[in-house]
Amino acid sequence: MGLTVSASALSPATAFVAPTEPSPALRRAQVGAAAPAERAQHVERGASCTAPLAVGVAAGLVGAAASRRSGRSALAKGQGVTARPHTTPRTLASARVVVCAGAPLEGRKLRVAVVGGGPAGASTADALAQAGVETYLIERKLDNCKPCGGAIPLCMIDEFDLPKDIVDRQVRKMTMISPTNKEVQIGQTLKDDEFIGMVRREVLDDYMRQRAKKNGATLINGLFMGMTMPQQKGESYVLTYNDYEGEDGNARKGEKKTLEVDVVVGADGANSRVAKEIGAGDYEYAIAFQERMKIPENKMDYYKDRAEMYVGEDVSPDFYAWVFPKCDHVAVGTGTVIDKKGIQRYQQGIRDRAAVRIEGGEIIRVEAHPIPEHPRPWRVKDRAILVGDAAGYVTKCSGEGIYFAAKSGRMCAETIVKNSESGARLIDEADLMEHIREWDAKYGPTYLVLDLLQKVFYTSDAARESFVELCEEEYVQKVTFDSYLYKTVQGNDPMGDMKLGWKTLSSLYKFNNQKTPDPMRTLA
């Protein structure tokens, strides 16, 4: 816009701009200096998981390692600001000050908008608000029931300070069922106080959102529509959303509003609008389809502390199907990447396979949702970043996403808080990239190994039979549950890994070269 910038003698983190007619960006900056209630909103009248299928083979190979950057960028420290010649005479009295990345925020706190109120967005907003950052959490579906198996690891309850009663069922038995209905009971290595938590997403998500609100985040019942990107350093993002807060939160038609912030966190799931706005690129995704069923009481008793996982070409060509217990019903579902159009056929397959155990069930809800298969090509642009499903943080082989969504949100918030000095300074892309590097170093190996295991074991029924057979190994069960429940590799040893590797190769060879397949079994 023809602005002339020179280095300031008063502060290395600010630059003076020659007087011109106020631009929209400068007018927005002036609004940002107003009272919080005035700058937060300007009204215009108008207009993501599923089960823990971590395998001992993988757990023995995966190690967690944290990596953090050693220092901030030179610009963030105020170094390297070079003077540019200007031709328009000016005085200090007439100059306007533009805040550059890394500069102190005079008279206000850093403003962050978190788009999406699932575990990723809620944990981000909660951590930011507790640190004193001015935080806005935008979510349209405040009673959303995401199609999700709802399994969470034991460590998440303590790590995220969740109340015990948020868990519908404490699963201590996991039955793996092969293509020929061979049943393997896993969970033998669990201690008396260990379990996999089964939750309803509408309950978990609401609890986490309300806690963020209680801790200082502004919760907006709104639908994010888009945003205007900053055109120069220090300029605000302007978010547009439809506010549905009218009529006691039951408004059917939203009121168009805008919100100015310094940082945007996209936590709005696999179909993220924030990702589209910043050009984060596409990724492969799976379709998860699930039916919630009320089954007879005597059959529900079987699932009181048990979950089932089925594998086979009839229930999914590249994933698995499940029957997971909820408070008073079960969730019956499946997923696929390579044959999304066939999802109804595979859902019928799991109904047929589990028929003897869900017979007489009444479908009370049908749900479907995309699940990302790998991280997006780009997860950061300027002062906008993606977390959770929006970033693609769902593990292959298991489809686990709840814990990783909440964890990525909290880790992202902690990076923002640290590098903004608890909201006192503006951050930049380099600061947000620090979180990406830390995340990839800590969890990248897990994603890679589970991707490999999916390619090995989910490609044919022979490989699936081998997979279920391996689950009988006590060593596999111990390492699998230890790594899943606590997100650390525990109990493994080199000798055990070598034996397991040999067992894996032997099992794959046996089933792939079997001339006469095993007969189909009948479930008890």
Short mmCIF file of C-alpha atoms in Angstrom, two decimals:
data_model
loop_
_atom_site.label_atom_id
_atom_site.label_comp_id
_atom_site.label_asym_id
_atom_site.label_seq_id
_atom_site.Cartn_x
_atom_site.Cartn_y
_atom_site.Cartn_z
CA MET A 1 0.00 0.00 0.00
CA GLY A 2 2.98 2.27 -0.44
CA LEU A 3 3.93 2.58 3.23
CA THR A 4 7.50 3.64 3.99
CA VAL A 5 9.11 1.88 6.94
CA SER A 6 12.30 2.73 8.81
CA ALA A 7 13.96 1.35 11.92
CA SER A 8 12.90 2.98 15.17
CA ALA A 9 15.42 4.40 17.57
CA LEU A 10 12.97 3.96 20.41
CA SER A 11 12.40 0.17 20.23
CA PRO A 12 13.99 -2.55 18.11
CA ALA A 13 10.62 -4.30 17.85
CA THR A 14 8.68 -1.36 16.32
CA ALA A 15 8.88 0.55 13.05
CA PHE A 16 7.48 4.00 12.17
CA VAL A 17 5.25 4.51 9.18
CA ALA A 18 5.02 7.75 7.30
CA PRO A 19 1.67 9.55 7.62
CA THR A 20 -0.83 8.56 4.96
CA GLU A 21 -4.61 8.31 4.71
CA PRO A 22 -5.56 5.62 7.30
CA SER A 23 -5.81 2.21 5.62
CA PRO A 24 -8.34 -0.47 6.66
CA ALA A 25 -5.52 -2.33 8.39
CA LEU A 26 -4.56 0.72 10.44
CA ARG A 27 -8.18 1.40 11.30
CA ARG A 28 -8.41 -2.18 12.55
CA ALA A 29 -5.26 -1.63 14.60
CA GLN A 30 -6.87 1.42 16.17
CA VAL A 31 -9.97 -0.63 16.99
CA GLY A 32 -7.66 -3.20 18.60
CA ALA A 33 -6.57 -0.56 21.11
CA ALA A 34 -10.17 0.07 22.22
CA ALA A 35 -11.89 -1.50 25.18
CA PRO A 36 -12.05 -5.32 25.01
CA ALA A 37 -15.82 -5.42 24.62
CA GLU A 38 -15.64 -2.95 21.73
CA ARG A 39 -12.78 -4.57 19.86
CA ALA A 40 -13.94 -8.17 20.36
CA GLN A 41 -16.98 -8.07 18.10
CA HIS A 42 -18.31 -5.76 15.39
CA VAL A 43 -21.85 -6.62 14.41
CA GLU A 44 -23.05 -6.47 10.82
CA ARG A 45 -26.77 -6.95 10.34
CA GLY A 46 -27.46 -9.40 7.56
CA ALA A 47 -27.06 -12.51 6.44
CA SER A 48 -13.72 -36.05 14.40
CA CYS A 49 -10.98 -42.04 17.15
CA THR A 50 -12.05 -45.05 17.52
CA ALA A 51 -10.52 -48.12 19.26
CA PRO A 52 -7.01 -48.61 20.65
CA LEU A 53 -5.56 -51.08 18.16
CA ALA A 54 -1.93 -50.30 18.93
CA VAL A 55 0.04 -53.47 18.31
CA GLY A 56 2.93 -54.76 20.36
CA VAL A 57 5.07 -55.06 17.24
CA ALA A 58 4.80 -51.31 16.79
CA ALA A 59 5.17 -50.40 20.42
CA GLY A 60 8.49 -52.18 20.63
CA LEU A 61 9.85 -50.02 17.84
CA VAL A 62 8.47 -46.62 18.82
CA GLY A 63 10.21 -44.26 21.22
CA ALA A 64 9.07 -40.82 22.24
CA ALA A 65 11.55 -38.00 21.83
CA ALA A 66 10.95 -34.32 22.44
CA SER A 67 12.66 -31.61 20.47
CA ARG A 68 12.45 -27.93 21.06
CA ARG A 69 13.98 -24.98 19.27
CA SER A 70 16.94 -23.39 20.99
CA GLY A 71 16.02 -19.82 20.27
CA ARG A 72 13.61 -17.37 18.67
CA SER A 73 14.10 -15.88 15.23
CA ALA A 74 16.23 -12.78 14.82
CA LEU A 75 13.16 -10.72 13.97
CA ALA A 76 11.36 -11.91 17.10
CA LYS A 77 14.34 -10.68 19.12
CA GLY A 78 14.24 -7.37 17.35
CA GLN A 79 17.46 -7.99 15.39
CA GLY A 80 18.00 -7.55 11.72
CA VAL A 81 15.61 -4.61 11.21
CA THR A 82 17.21 -2.63 8.42
CA ALA A 83 16.39 0.95 7.50
CA ARG A 84 14.77 1.68 4.15
CA PRO A 85 15.01 5.13 2.55
CA HIS A 86 11.89 7.28 2.50
CA THR A 87 11.05 10.41 0.59
CA THR A 88 8.15 11.81 2.62
CA PRO A 89 9.26 14.13 5.45
CA ARG A 90 7.72 13.19 8.79
CA THR A 91 7.95 13.94 12.49
CA LEU A 92 7.63 11.73 15.54
CA ALA A 93 4.43 13.54 16.46
CA SER A 94 2.73 12.64 13.18
CA ALA A 95 4.07 9.07 12.82
CA ARG A 96 1.87 6.04 13.42
CA VAL A 97 3.33 2.95 15.08
CA VAL A 98 2.77 -0.50 13.54
CA VAL A 99 3.37 -3.45 15.86
CA CYS A 100 5.66 -6.03 14.27
CA ALA A 101 6.04 -9.70 15.15
CA GLY A 102 7.60 -10.13 18.57
CA ALA A 103 6.70 -6.65 19.74
CA PRO A 104 5.03 -5.95 23.10
CA LEU A 105 1.25 -5.58 23.01
CA GLU A 106 0.66 -2.28 24.72
CA GLY A 107 -2.45 -2.08 26.89
CA ARG A 108 -3.93 -5.44 25.96
CA LYS A 109 -3.31 -9.18 25.81
CA LEU A 110 -2.71 -11.42 22.80
CA ARG A 111 -6.04 -12.29 21.17
CA VAL A 112 -6.52 -15.89 19.99
CA ALA A 113 -9.54 -17.38 18.21
CA VAL A 114 -9.95 -21.15 18.44
CA VAL A 115 -12.30 -22.46 15.74
CA GLY A 116 -13.87 -25.78 16.75
CA GLY A 117 -14.95 -26.94 20.20
CA GLY A 118 -14.01 -30.63 20.26
CA PRO A 119 -11.21 -32.02 22.46
CA ALA A 120 -8.56 -30.23 20.38
CA GLY A 121 -10.20 -26.80 20.46
CA ALA A 122 -11.44 -27.03 24.03
CA SER A 123 -8.05 -28.05 25.42
CA THR A 124 -6.37 -25.26 23.42
CA ALA A 125 -8.80 -22.63 24.69
CA ASP A 126 -8.60 -23.90 28.26
CA ALA A 127 -4.79 -23.73 28.43
CA LEU A 128 -4.71 -20.29 26.77
CA ALA A 129 -7.39 -18.82 29.03
CA GLN A 130 -5.76 -20.13 32.19
CA ALA A 131 -2.54 -18.39 31.16
CA GLY A 132 -4.32 -15.05 30.77
CA VAL A 133 -4.50 -14.94 26.96
CA GLU A 134 -7.64 -13.32 25.55
CA THR A 135 -9.33 -16.40 24.09
CA TYR A 136 -12.42 -16.96 21.92
CA LEU A 137 -13.77 -20.47 21.30
CA ILE A 138 -16.16 -20.75 18.33
CA GLU A 139 -18.36 -23.85 18.01
CA ARG A 140 -21.69 -24.24 16.25
CA LYS A 141 -22.79 -27.72 17.33
CA LEU A 142 -22.69 -27.46 21.09
CA ASP A 143 -24.65 -30.72 21.43
CA ASN A 144 -22.82 -32.55 18.63
CA CYS A 145 -22.59 -36.35 18.83
CA LYS A 146 -19.58 -37.09 16.66
CA PRO A 147 -19.54 -40.63 15.19
CA CYS A 148 -16.66 -41.96 17.21
CA GLY A 149 -15.93 -45.16 19.08
CA GLY A 150 -15.22 -42.99 22.10
CA ALA A 151 -12.22 -44.86 23.51
CA ILE A 152 -9.76 -42.84 25.61
CA PRO A 153 -6.56 -44.07 27.30
CA LEU A 154 -6.33 -44.23 31.07
CA CYS A 155 -3.62 -41.54 31.18
CA MET A 156 -5.97 -38.98 29.61
CA ILE A 157 -8.24 -38.99 32.67
CA ASP A 158 -5.48 -37.77 34.99
CA GLU A 159 -3.54 -35.74 32.44
CA PHE A 160 -6.59 -33.67 31.49
CA ASP A 161 -8.17 -33.81 34.95
CA LEU A 162 -11.37 -35.46 33.74
CA PRO A 163 -13.99 -36.58 36.29
CA LYS A 164 -14.29 -40.34 36.60
CA ASP A 165 -18.04 -40.23 35.98
CA ILE A 166 -17.48 -38.90 32.47
CA VAL A 167 -16.50 -42.47 31.54
CA ASP A 168 -19.55 -44.57 30.62
CA ARG A 169 -17.81 -47.92 30.72
CA GLN A 170 -14.48 -49.16 32.04
CA VAL A 171 -13.40 -51.73 29.46
CA ARG A 172 -11.06 -54.40 30.80
CA LYS A 173 -11.77 -57.03 28.14
CA MET A 174 -11.09 -56.58 24.44
CA THR A 175 -12.13 -59.35 22.07
CA MET A 176 -10.39 -59.51 18.71
CA ILE A 177 -12.42 -61.45 16.11
CA SER A 178 -10.74 -62.75 12.95
CA PRO A 179 -12.29 -63.16 9.47
CA THR A 180 -13.26 -66.74 10.40
CA ASN A 181 -14.68 -65.59 13.75
CA LYS A 182 -11.76 -66.85 15.81
CA GLU A 183 -12.01 -64.97 19.10
CA VAL A 184 -8.94 -63.87 21.03
CA GLN A 185 -9.39 -62.32 24.46
CA ILE A 186 -6.86 -59.59 25.16
CA GLY A 187 -6.43 -57.60 28.33
CA GLN A 188 -5.01 -60.41 30.44
CA THR A 189 -2.07 -58.24 31.47
CA LEU A 190 -4.22 -55.37 32.79
CA LYS A 191 -3.95 -54.57 36.49
CA ASP A 192 -7.10 -54.29 38.63
CA ASP A 193 -7.13 -50.48 38.39
CA GLU A 194 -6.39 -50.29 34.64
CA PHE A 195 -9.02 -49.91 31.93
CA ILE A 196 -9.87 -48.29 28.62
CA GLY A 197 -12.43 -45.51 29.07
CA MET A 198 -15.50 -45.42 26.85
CA VAL A 199 -17.11 -41.98 26.57
CA ARG A 200 -19.85 -40.27 24.61
CA ARG A 201 -18.41 -37.38 22.65
CA GLU A 202 -21.37 -35.12 23.37
CA VAL A 203 -20.60 -35.49 27.09
CA LEU A 204 -16.80 -35.25 26.91
CA ASP A 205 -16.73 -32.32 24.50
CA ASP A 206 -19.29 -30.29 26.44
CA TYR A 207 -17.41 -30.81 29.71
CA MET A 208 -14.13 -29.63 28.19
CA ARG A 209 -15.77 -26.60 26.53
CA GLN A 210 -17.54 -25.51 29.70
CA ARG A 211 -14.34 -25.82 31.68
CA ALA A 212 -12.54 -23.59 29.18
CA LYS A 213 -15.36 -21.06 29.55
CA LYS A 214 -15.15 -21.23 33.35
CA ASN A 215 -11.42 -20.58 33.15
CA GLY A 216 -11.87 -17.40 31.11
CA ALA A 217 -12.42 -18.32 27.46
CA THR A 218 -15.30 -16.62 25.64
CA LEU A 219 -17.50 -19.41 24.22
CA ILE A 220 -19.29 -18.37 21.02
CA ASN A 221 -22.18 -20.43 19.67
CA GLY A 222 -21.39 -19.63 16.07
CA LEU A 223 -20.58 -21.04 12.64
CA PHE A 224 -17.20 -19.93 11.29
CA MET A 225 -17.61 -18.67 7.71
CA GLY A 226 -14.17 -17.38 6.76
CA MET A 227 -11.48 -14.85 7.55
CA THR A 228 -9.53 -11.97 6.10
CA MET A 229 -5.81 -12.67 6.18
CA PRO A 230 -3.29 -10.07 7.42
CA GLN A 231 -1.62 -8.13 4.61
CA GLN A 232 1.37 -7.03 6.65
CA LYS A 233 3.15 -7.95 9.86
CA GLY A 234 1.22 -7.19 13.00
CA GLU A 235 -2.12 -6.80 11.24
CA SER A 236 -5.13 -8.61 12.69
CA TYR A 237 -7.08 -11.55 11.31
CA VAL A 238 -10.74 -10.66 10.82
CA LEU A 239 -13.00 -13.69 11.30
CA THR A 240 -16.57 -13.75 10.02
CA TYR A 241 -19.10 -16.05 11.68
CA ASN A 242 -22.83 -16.51 12.11
CA ASP A 243 -23.77 -16.05 15.75
CA TYR A 244 -26.61 -18.31 16.96
CA GLU A 245 -26.67 -17.08 20.55
CA GLY A 246 -29.99 -15.23 20.15
CA GLU A 247 -33.25 -16.59 21.53
CA ASP A 248 -31.44 -18.11 24.52
CA GLY A 249 -29.03 -19.98 22.30
CA ASN A 250 -31.80 -21.54 20.17
CA ALA A 251 -31.73 -19.14 17.23
CA ARG A 252 -32.34 -20.88 13.90
CA LYS A 253 -30.89 -18.06 11.84
CA GLY A 254 -27.47 -16.70 12.67
CA GLU A 255 -26.47 -13.07 12.94
CA LYS A 256 -23.40 -12.17 10.91
CA LYS A 257 -20.55 -10.89 13.09
CA THR A 258 -16.82 -10.29 12.85
CA LEU A 259 -14.02 -10.83 15.32
CA GLU A 260 -10.47 -9.41 15.23
CA VAL A 261 -7.67 -11.53 16.64
CA ASP A 262 -3.90 -11.92 16.45
CA VAL A 263 -3.73 -15.73 16.20
CA VAL A 264 -6.10 -18.35 14.77
CA VAL A 265 -6.10 -22.01 15.85
CA GLY A 266 -8.03 -24.31 13.51
CA ALA A 267 -9.53 -27.18 15.50
CA ASP A 268 -12.55 -27.64 13.26
CA GLY A 269 -12.12 -31.26 12.23
CA ALA A 270 -11.38 -33.15 9.04
CA ASN A 271 -13.43 -30.73 6.91
CA SER A 272 -11.64 -27.74 8.43
CA ARG A 273 -12.60 -24.37 6.98
CA VAL A 274 -9.55 -22.82 8.61
CA ALA A 275 -7.36 -25.30 6.70
CA LYS A 276 -9.00 -24.20 3.45
CA GLU A 277 -8.52 -20.52 4.31
CA ILE A 278 -4.76 -20.94 4.85
CA GLY A 279 -4.24 -23.34 1.94
CA ALA A 280 -3.14 -26.26 4.11
CA GLY A 281 -3.69 -28.80 1.33
CA ASP A 282 -5.73 -31.99 1.17
CA TYR A 283 -5.21 -35.41 2.69
CA GLU A 284 -6.55 -38.91 2.32
CA TYR A 285 -9.37 -39.72 4.70
CA ALA A 286 -11.45 -42.66 5.87
CA ILE A 287 -15.21 -42.72 6.30
CA ALA A 288 -16.43 -43.90 9.70
CA PHE A 289 -20.03 -45.10 9.86
CA GLN A 290 -21.68 -45.96 13.15
CA GLU A 291 -25.09 -46.96 14.48
CA ARG A 292 -26.00 -46.60 18.12
CA MET A 293 -28.19 -49.49 19.20
CA LYS A 294 -30.30 -50.24 22.24
CA ILE A 295 -29.95 -53.97 22.77
CA PRO A 296 -31.78 -56.27 25.23
CA GLU A 297 -30.60 -56.05 28.82
CA ASN A 298 -29.22 -59.60 28.90
CA LYS A 299 -27.10 -58.87 25.84
CA MET A 300 -26.00 -55.50 27.19
CA ASP A 301 -24.67 -57.28 30.27
CA TYR A 302 -22.14 -59.06 28.03
CA TYR A 303 -20.73 -55.66 27.01
CA LYS A 304 -20.63 -54.10 30.47
CA ASP A 305 -16.80 -54.14 30.50
CA ARG A 306 -16.04 -55.53 27.04
CA ALA A 307 -15.40 -54.09 23.59
CA GLU A 308 -15.17 -56.07 20.35
CA MET A 309 -13.13 -55.49 17.21
CA TYR A 310 -13.82 -57.40 14.00
CA VAL A 311 -11.50 -57.71 11.00
CA GLY A 312 -12.29 -59.20 7.61
CA GLU A 313 -12.97 -58.28 4.01
CA ASP A 314 -16.71 -58.42 4.74
CA VAL A 315 -16.56 -55.64 7.38
CA SER A 316 -13.77 -53.45 5.92
CA PRO A 317 -11.16 -53.87 3.16
CA ASP A 318 -8.55 -51.79 4.98
CA PHE A 319 -9.72 -51.02 8.53
CA TYR A 320 -11.82 -52.81 11.15
CA ALA A 321 -15.32 -52.85 12.59
CA TRP A 322 -16.34 -52.49 16.22
CA VAL A 323 -18.98 -52.99 18.88
CA PHE A 324 -18.23 -50.62 21.76
CA PRO A 325 -20.32 -50.20 24.92
CA LYS A 326 -21.80 -46.84 25.95
CA CYS A 327 -23.86 -45.96 29.02
CA ASP A 328 -27.04 -47.84 28.05
CA HIS A 329 -26.41 -48.87 24.45
CA VAL A 330 -23.66 -50.04 22.09
CA ALA A 331 -21.99 -48.35 19.13
CA VAL A 332 -21.73 -50.62 16.08
CA GLY A 333 -19.62 -49.30 13.25
CA THR A 334 -16.90 -49.64 10.65
CA GLY A 335 -14.61 -47.56 8.47
CA THR A 336 -12.78 -47.61 5.15
CA VAL A 337 -10.44 -45.49 3.06
CA ILE A 338 -10.26 -47.32 -0.26
CA ASP A 339 -13.98 -48.03 -0.77
CA LYS A 340 -15.96 -45.17 0.73
CA LYS A 341 -18.94 -45.86 -1.53
CA GLY A 342 -19.18 -49.35 -0.11
CA ILE A 343 -19.53 -48.23 3.52
CA GLN A 344 -23.18 -49.31 3.72
CA ARG A 345 -22.21 -52.79 2.56
CA TYR A 346 -19.52 -53.05 5.23
CA GLN A 347 -21.92 -51.78 7.89
CA GLN A 348 -24.28 -54.58 6.94
CA GLY A 349 -21.29 -56.90 7.24
CA ILE A 350 -20.67 -56.00 10.90
CA ARG A 351 -24.40 -56.28 11.64
CA ASP A 352 -24.33 -59.82 10.21
CA ARG A 353 -21.11 -60.85 11.96
CA ALA A 354 -22.26 -59.59 15.36
CA ALA A 355 -25.92 -60.57 14.86
CA VAL A 356 -26.04 -63.16 17.64
CA ARG A 357 -24.85 -60.56 20.16
CA ILE A 358 -26.90 -57.54 19.05
CA GLU A 359 -30.05 -59.39 18.00
CA GLY A 360 -33.18 -57.49 18.92
CA GLY A 361 -31.32 -54.20 18.95
CA GLU A 362 -33.07 -50.94 18.06
CA ILE A 363 -31.13 -48.30 16.13
CA ILE A 364 -31.43 -45.00 18.00
CA ARG A 365 -28.92 -42.93 16.02
CA VAL A 366 -26.94 -43.14 12.76
CA GLU A 367 -23.67 -41.23 12.39
CA ALA A 368 -20.99 -40.81 9.72
CA HIS A 369 -17.86 -38.70 9.60
CA PRO A 370 -14.51 -38.43 7.76
CA ILE A 371 -11.34 -39.42 9.63
CA PRO A 372 -7.96 -38.11 8.41
CA GLU A 373 -5.35 -40.70 7.44
CA HIS A 374 -2.22 -38.56 7.69
CA PRO A 375 -1.16 -34.99 8.57
CA ARG A 376 -1.91 -32.20 6.14
CA PRO A 377 0.92 -30.99 3.88
CA TRP A 378 0.98 -27.63 5.71
CA ARG A 379 -0.20 -27.04 9.25
CA VAL A 380 1.02 -23.47 9.85
CA LYS A 381 0.75 -20.26 7.89
CA ASP A 382 1.80 -16.94 9.41
CA ARG A 383 -0.10 -16.79 12.74
CA ALA A 384 -2.64 -19.53 11.94
CA ILE A 385 -2.12 -23.17 12.96
CA LEU A 386 -4.06 -26.45 12.84
CA VAL A 387 -4.51 -29.00 15.65
CA GLY A 388 -6.39 -32.28 16.12
CA ASP A 389 -8.27 -33.77 13.17
CA ALA A 390 -7.87 -30.51 11.24
CA ALA A 391 -4.11 -31.14 11.26
CA GLY A 392 -4.55 -34.85 10.55
CA TYR A 393 -3.52 -36.25 13.94
CA VAL A 394 -5.31 -39.60 13.82
CA THR A 395 -3.32 -42.83 13.99
CA LYS A 396 -3.59 -45.41 11.26
CA CYS A 397 -4.26 -49.04 12.14
CA SER A 398 -6.19 -47.95 15.27
CA GLY A 399 -7.97 -44.77 14.20
CA GLU A 400 -7.27 -43.23 17.61
CA GLY A 401 -7.77 -39.47 17.66
CA ILE A 402 -9.34 -38.17 20.89
CA TYR A 403 -6.22 -38.18 23.03
CA PHE A 404 -4.01 -36.86 20.24
CA ALA A 405 -6.50 -34.07 19.52
CA ALA A 406 -6.53 -32.89 23.13
CA LYS A 407 -2.77 -33.31 23.46
CA SER A 408 -1.99 -31.35 20.30
CA GLY A 409 -4.28 -28.53 21.44
CA ARG A 410 -2.64 -28.28 24.83
CA MET A 411 0.90 -28.47 23.40
CA CYS A 412 0.06 -25.77 20.85
CA ALA A 413 -1.39 -23.52 23.56
CA GLU A 414 1.68 -24.01 25.75
CA THR A 415 3.93 -22.94 22.88
CA ILE A 416 1.81 -19.83 22.26
CA VAL A 417 1.82 -18.94 25.97
CA LYS A 418 5.57 -19.41 26.31
CA ASN A 419 6.60 -17.50 23.20
CA SER A 420 4.10 -14.68 23.77
CA GLU A 421 5.24 -14.35 27.38
CA SER A 422 1.75 -15.24 28.64
CA GLY A 423 0.06 -13.06 26.04
CA ALA A 424 2.20 -9.94 26.45
CA ARG A 425 3.86 -10.12 23.03
CA LEU A 426 2.83 -10.87 19.47
CA ILE A 427 4.07 -14.18 18.07
CA ASP A 428 4.96 -15.16 14.51
CA GLU A 429 5.12 -18.22 12.27
CA ALA A 430 8.50 -19.27 13.65
CA ASP A 431 6.99 -19.52 17.12
CA LEU A 432 4.16 -21.77 15.90
CA MET A 433 6.57 -23.92 13.90
CA GLU A 434 8.25 -24.73 17.20
CA HIS A 435 5.10 -26.61 18.20
CA ILE A 436 5.03 -28.53 14.89
CA ARG A 437 8.61 -29.67 15.33
CA GLU A 438 7.98 -30.72 18.91
CA TRP A 439 4.86 -32.65 17.93
CA ASP A 440 6.51 -34.45 15.01
CA ALA A 441 9.51 -35.43 17.13
CA LYS A 442 7.31 -36.79 19.91
CA TYR A 443 4.67 -38.66 17.92
CA GLY A 444 5.93 -38.92 14.34
CA PRO A 445 7.50 -42.39 14.79
CA THR A 446 4.22 -43.75 16.22
CA TYR A 447 2.28 -42.63 13.14
CA LEU A 448 4.87 -44.09 10.77
CA VAL A 449 4.98 -47.52 12.41
CA LEU A 450 1.19 -47.84 12.70
CA ASP A 451 0.93 -46.86 9.03
CA LEU A 452 3.32 -49.70 8.20
CA LEU A 453 1.37 -52.18 10.32
CA GLN A 454 -1.86 -51.26 8.58
CA LYS A 455 -0.24 -51.94 5.22
CA VAL A 456 1.05 -55.33 6.45
CA PHE A 457 -1.96 -56.70 8.35
CA TYR A 458 -5.02 -55.06 6.77
CA THR A 459 -4.46 -56.13 3.17
CA SER A 460 -5.89 -59.67 3.05
CA ASP A 461 -7.89 -62.04 5.21
CA ALA A 462 -4.83 -64.27 5.53
CA ALA A 463 -2.87 -61.35 7.03
CA ARG A 464 -5.79 -60.52 9.30
CA GLU A 465 -5.92 -64.08 10.62
CA SER A 466 -2.21 -63.79 11.37
CA PHE A 467 -2.80 -60.49 13.14
CA VAL A 468 -5.46 -61.93 15.43
CA GLU A 469 -3.27 -64.95 16.18
CA LEU A 470 -0.43 -62.64 17.23
CA CYS A 471 -2.78 -60.92 19.66
CA GLU A 472 -2.79 -64.14 21.71
CA GLU A 473 0.84 -63.49 22.66
CA GLU A 474 1.11 -62.19 26.23
CA TYR A 475 4.07 -60.00 25.25
CA VAL A 476 2.00 -58.34 22.49
CA GLN A 477 -0.82 -57.67 24.93
CA LYS A 478 1.46 -56.21 27.59
CA VAL A 479 3.32 -53.84 25.29
CA THR A 480 0.13 -52.90 23.43
CA PHE A 481 -1.82 -51.95 26.53
CA ASP A 482 1.11 -50.29 28.28
CA SER A 483 1.83 -48.11 25.26
CA TYR A 484 -1.85 -47.31 24.68
CA LEU A 485 -2.90 -46.63 28.26
CA TYR A 486 0.09 -44.45 29.15
CA LYS A 487 1.36 -43.30 25.73
CA THR A 488 4.82 -44.60 26.57
CA VAL A 489 6.68 -47.72 25.53
CA GLN A 490 6.86 -49.94 28.59
CA GLY A 491 7.77 -53.54 29.30
CA ASN A 492 9.51 -54.26 26.00
CA ASP A 493 12.89 -55.90 25.69
CA PRO A 494 15.16 -56.73 22.73
CA MET A 495 14.78 -60.48 23.16
CA GLY A 496 11.00 -60.21 23.31
CA ASP A 497 11.02 -58.04 20.19
CA MET A 498 13.14 -60.58 18.31
CA LYS A 499 10.84 -63.45 19.29
CA LEU A 500 7.82 -61.43 18.27
CA GLY A 501 9.40 -60.56 14.93
CA TRP A 502 10.03 -64.25 14.20
CA LYS A 503 6.51 -65.15 15.32
CA THR A 504 5.08 -62.48 13.01
CA LEU A 505 6.96 -63.76 9.96
CA SER A 506 6.04 -67.38 10.73
CA SER A 507 2.38 -66.53 11.19
CA LEU A 508 2.18 -64.50 7.98
CA TYR A 509 3.85 -67.33 6.03
CA LYS A 510 1.49 -69.94 7.49
CA PHE A 511 -1.74 -68.15 6.65
CA ASN A 512 -0.60 -66.87 3.25
CA ASN A 513 0.38 -70.40 2.16
CA GLN A 514 -2.57 -72.22 3.69
CA LYS A 515 -4.16 -74.38 1.00
CA THR A 516 -7.44 -74.92 2.86
CA PRO A 517 -8.75 -71.90 4.80
CA ASP A 518 -10.02 -72.43 8.33
CA PRO A 519 -13.79 -73.01 8.53
CA MET A 520 -16.06 -70.17 9.57
CA ARG A 521 -16.81 -70.34 13.28
CA THR A 522 -20.07 -69.48 15.01
CA LEU A 523 -19.92 -66.83 17.71
CA ALA A 524 -21.10 -67.96 21.11
#
